[in-house]
PDB file of C-alpha atoms in Angstrom:
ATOM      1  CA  UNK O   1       0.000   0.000   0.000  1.00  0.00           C
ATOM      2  CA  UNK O   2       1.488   3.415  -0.973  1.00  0.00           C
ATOM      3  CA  UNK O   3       0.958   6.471   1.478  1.00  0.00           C
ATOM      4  CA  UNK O   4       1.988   9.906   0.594  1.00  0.00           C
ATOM      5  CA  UNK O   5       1.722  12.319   3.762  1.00  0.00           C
ATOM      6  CA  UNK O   6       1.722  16.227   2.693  1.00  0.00           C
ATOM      7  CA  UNK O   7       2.919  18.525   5.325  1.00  0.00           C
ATOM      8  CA  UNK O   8       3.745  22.046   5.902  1.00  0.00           C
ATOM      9  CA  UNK O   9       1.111  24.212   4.781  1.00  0.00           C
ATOM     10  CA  UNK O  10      -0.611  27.272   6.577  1.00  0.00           C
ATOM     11  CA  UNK O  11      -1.414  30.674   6.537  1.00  0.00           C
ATOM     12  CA  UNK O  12       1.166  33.295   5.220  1.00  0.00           C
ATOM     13  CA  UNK O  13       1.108  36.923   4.512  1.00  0.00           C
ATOM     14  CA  UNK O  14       1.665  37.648   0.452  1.00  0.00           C
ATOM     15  CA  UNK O  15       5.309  37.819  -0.210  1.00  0.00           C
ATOM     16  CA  UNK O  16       6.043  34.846   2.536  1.00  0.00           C
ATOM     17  CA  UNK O  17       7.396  31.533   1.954  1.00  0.00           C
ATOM     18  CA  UNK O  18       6.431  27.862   2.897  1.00  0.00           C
ATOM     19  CA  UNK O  19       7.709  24.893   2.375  1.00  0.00           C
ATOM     20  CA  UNK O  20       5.490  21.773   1.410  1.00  0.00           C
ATOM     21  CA  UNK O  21       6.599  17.864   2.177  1.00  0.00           C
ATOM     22  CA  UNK O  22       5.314  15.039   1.131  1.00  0.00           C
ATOM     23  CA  UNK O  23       6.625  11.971   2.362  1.00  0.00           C
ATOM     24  CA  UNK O  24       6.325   8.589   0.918  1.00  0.00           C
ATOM     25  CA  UNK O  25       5.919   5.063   2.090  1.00  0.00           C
ATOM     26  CA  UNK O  26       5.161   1.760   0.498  1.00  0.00           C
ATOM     27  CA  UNK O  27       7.365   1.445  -2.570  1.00  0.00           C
ATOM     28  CA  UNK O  28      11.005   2.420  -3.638  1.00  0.00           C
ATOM     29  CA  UNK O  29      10.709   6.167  -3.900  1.00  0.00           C
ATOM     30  CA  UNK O  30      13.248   6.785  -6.250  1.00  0.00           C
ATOM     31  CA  UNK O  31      11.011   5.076  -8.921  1.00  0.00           C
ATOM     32  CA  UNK O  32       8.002   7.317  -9.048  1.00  0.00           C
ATOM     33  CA  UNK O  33       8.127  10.883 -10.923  1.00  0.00           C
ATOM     34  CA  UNK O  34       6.289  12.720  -8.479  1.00  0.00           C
ATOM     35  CA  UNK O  35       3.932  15.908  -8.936  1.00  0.00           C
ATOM     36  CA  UNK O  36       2.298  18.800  -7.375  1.00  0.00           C
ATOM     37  CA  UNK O  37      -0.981  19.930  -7.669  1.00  0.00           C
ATOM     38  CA  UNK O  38      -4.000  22.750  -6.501  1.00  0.00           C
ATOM     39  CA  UNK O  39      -7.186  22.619  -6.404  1.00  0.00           C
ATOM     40  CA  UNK O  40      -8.317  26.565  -4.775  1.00  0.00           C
ATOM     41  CA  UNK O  41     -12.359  26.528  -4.010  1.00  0.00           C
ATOM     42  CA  UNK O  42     -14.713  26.750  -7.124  1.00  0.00           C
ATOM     43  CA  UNK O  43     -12.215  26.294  -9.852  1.00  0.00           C
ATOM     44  CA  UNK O  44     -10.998  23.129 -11.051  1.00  0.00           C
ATOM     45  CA  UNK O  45      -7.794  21.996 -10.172  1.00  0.00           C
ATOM     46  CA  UNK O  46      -3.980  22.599 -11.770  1.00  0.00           C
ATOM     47  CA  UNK O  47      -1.047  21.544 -12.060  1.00  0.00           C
ATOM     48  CA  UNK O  48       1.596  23.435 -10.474  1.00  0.00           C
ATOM     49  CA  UNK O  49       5.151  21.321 -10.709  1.00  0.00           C
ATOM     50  CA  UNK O  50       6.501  17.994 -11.364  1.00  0.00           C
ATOM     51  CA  UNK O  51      10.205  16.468 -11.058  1.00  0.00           C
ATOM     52  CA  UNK O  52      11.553  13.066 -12.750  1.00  0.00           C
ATOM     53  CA  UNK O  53      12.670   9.887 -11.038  1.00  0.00           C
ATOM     54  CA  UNK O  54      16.555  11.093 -10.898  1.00  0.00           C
ATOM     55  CA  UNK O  55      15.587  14.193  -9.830  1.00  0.00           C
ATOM     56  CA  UNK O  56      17.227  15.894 -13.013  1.00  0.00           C
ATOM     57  CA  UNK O  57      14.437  17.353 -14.719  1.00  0.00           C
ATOM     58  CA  UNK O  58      11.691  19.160 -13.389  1.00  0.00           C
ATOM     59  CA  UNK O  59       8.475  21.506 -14.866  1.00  0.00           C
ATOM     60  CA  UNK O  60       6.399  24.445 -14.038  1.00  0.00           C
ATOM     61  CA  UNK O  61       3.205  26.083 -14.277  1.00  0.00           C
ATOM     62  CA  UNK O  62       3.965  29.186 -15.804  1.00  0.00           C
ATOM     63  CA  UNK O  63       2.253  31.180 -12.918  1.00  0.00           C
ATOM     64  CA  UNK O  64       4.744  29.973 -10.470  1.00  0.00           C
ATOM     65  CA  UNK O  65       7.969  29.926 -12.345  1.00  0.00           C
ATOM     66  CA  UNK O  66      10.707  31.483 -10.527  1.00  0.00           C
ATOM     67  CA  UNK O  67       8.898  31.484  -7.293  1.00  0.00           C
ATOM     68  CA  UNK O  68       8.399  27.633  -6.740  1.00  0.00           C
ATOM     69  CA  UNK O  69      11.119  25.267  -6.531  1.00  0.00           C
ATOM     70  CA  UNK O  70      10.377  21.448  -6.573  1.00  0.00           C
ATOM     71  CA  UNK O  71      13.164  19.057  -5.466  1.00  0.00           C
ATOM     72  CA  UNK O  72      13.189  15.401  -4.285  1.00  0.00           C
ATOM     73  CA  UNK O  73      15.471  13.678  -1.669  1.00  0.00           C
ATOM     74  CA  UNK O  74      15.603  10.022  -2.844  1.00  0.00           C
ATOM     75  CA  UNK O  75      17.359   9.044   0.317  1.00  0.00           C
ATOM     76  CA  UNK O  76      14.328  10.686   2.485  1.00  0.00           C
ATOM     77  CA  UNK O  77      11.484   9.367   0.398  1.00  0.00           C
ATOM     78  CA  UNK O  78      10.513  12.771   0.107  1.00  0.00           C
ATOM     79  CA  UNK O  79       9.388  15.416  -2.206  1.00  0.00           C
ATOM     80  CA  UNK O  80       9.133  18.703  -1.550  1.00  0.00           C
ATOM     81  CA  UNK O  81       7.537  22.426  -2.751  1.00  0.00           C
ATOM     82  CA  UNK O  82       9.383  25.631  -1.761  1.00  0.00           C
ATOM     83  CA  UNK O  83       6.841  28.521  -2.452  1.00  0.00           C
ATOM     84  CA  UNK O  84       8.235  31.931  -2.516  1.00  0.00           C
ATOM     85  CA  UNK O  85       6.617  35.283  -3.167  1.00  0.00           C
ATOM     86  CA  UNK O  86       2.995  34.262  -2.719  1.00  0.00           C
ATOM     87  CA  UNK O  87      -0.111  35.390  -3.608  1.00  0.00           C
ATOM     88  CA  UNK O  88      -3.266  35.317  -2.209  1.00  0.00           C
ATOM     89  CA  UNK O  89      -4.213  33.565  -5.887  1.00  0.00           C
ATOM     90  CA  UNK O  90      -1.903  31.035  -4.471  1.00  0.00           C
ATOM     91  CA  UNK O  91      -4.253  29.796  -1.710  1.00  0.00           C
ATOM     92  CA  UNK O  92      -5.563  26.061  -2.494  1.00  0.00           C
ATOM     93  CA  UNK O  93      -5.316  23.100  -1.466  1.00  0.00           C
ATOM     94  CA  UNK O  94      -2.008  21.392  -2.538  1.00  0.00           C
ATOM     95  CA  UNK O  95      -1.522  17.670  -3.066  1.00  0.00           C
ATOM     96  CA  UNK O  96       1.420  15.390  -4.257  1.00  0.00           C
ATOM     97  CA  UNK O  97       1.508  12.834  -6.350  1.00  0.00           C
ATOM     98  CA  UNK O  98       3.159   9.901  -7.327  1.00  0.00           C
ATOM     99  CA  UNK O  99       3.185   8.202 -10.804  1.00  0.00           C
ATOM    100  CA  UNK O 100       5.495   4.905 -12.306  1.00  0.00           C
ATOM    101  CA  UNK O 101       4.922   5.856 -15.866  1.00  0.00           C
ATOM    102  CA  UNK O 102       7.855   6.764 -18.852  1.00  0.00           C
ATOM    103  CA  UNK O 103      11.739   7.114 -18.115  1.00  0.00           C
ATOM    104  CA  UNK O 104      13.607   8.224 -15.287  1.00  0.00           C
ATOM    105  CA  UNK O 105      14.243  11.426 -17.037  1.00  0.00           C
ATOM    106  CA  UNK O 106      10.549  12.166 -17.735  1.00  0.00           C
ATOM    107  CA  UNK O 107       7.910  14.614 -15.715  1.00  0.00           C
ATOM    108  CA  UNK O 108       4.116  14.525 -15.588  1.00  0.00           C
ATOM    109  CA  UNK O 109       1.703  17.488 -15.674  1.00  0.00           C
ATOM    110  CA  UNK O 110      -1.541  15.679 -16.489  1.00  0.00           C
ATOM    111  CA  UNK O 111      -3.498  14.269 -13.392  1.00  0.00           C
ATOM    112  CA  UNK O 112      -3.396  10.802 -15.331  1.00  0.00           C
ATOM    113  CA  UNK O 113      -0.062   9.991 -15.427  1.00  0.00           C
ATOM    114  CA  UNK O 114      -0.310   9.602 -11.628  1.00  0.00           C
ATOM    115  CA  UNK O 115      -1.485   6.489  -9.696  1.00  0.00           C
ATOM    116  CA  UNK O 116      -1.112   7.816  -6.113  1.00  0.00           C
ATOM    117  CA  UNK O 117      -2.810  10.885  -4.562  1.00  0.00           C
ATOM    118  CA  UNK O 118      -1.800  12.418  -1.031  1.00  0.00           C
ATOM    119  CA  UNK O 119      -4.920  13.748   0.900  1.00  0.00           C
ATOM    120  CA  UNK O 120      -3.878  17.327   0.493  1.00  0.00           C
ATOM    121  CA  UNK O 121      -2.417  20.625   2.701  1.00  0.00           C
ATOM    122  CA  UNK O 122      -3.915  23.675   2.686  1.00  0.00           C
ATOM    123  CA  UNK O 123      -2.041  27.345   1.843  1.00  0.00           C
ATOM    124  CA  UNK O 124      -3.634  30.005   2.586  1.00  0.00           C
ATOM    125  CA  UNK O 125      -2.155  33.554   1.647  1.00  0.00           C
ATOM    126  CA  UNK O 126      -3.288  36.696   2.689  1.00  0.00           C
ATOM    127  CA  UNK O 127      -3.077  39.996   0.963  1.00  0.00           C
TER     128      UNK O 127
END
């Protein structure tokens, strides 16, 4: 059975910083590509980052480049989500995924490429 566990969301002033976690259990981490997602309330969720197997390629949705930074700690079974320079369009719930599909130099942004869903943290950023 594969568990992902997201952590470290909250409330934030605009312009703060978190950083999200999501830890995972069950199977060798190092061979899922892993994901980030949003889903804020009435709008249908996004993706907002994904990273490859080896950790050596990663992707964007273009409203967060250059303020979100995904990485991946093989040795931790963890993946995580630095957010810089929020917004209060920023506020959603965020959830990580995990997905055995393509090469190990490969990242996802469509939900369906992913097999396993976290339950979700929620950001909240206040203007």
């Amino acid at each position: 059975q594969v568990q992902l566990v997201e952590s470290g969301g909250g409330l934030v002033q605009a312009g703060g910083s978190l950083r999200l976690s999501c830890a995972v259990s069950g199977r060798t981490f190092s061979s899922y590509n892993m994901g980030w997602f949003r889903q804020a309330p009435g709008k249908e969720g996004e993706f907002v980052a994904a990273i490859s197997r080896s950790g050596g390629n990663s992707g964007y949705v273009d409203s967060v480049k250059g303020r979100f930074t995904i990485s991946r700690d093989n040795a931790k079974n963890t993946v995580y989500l630095q957010l810089n320079s929020l917004k209060p369009e920023d506020t959603a719930v965020y959830s990580c995924a995990a997905g055995f599909l393509g090469s190990d130099s490969a990242y996802y942004t469509r939900r369906n490429a992913y097999n396993y869903w976290g339950q979700g943290t929620q950001v909240t950023v206040s203007s």
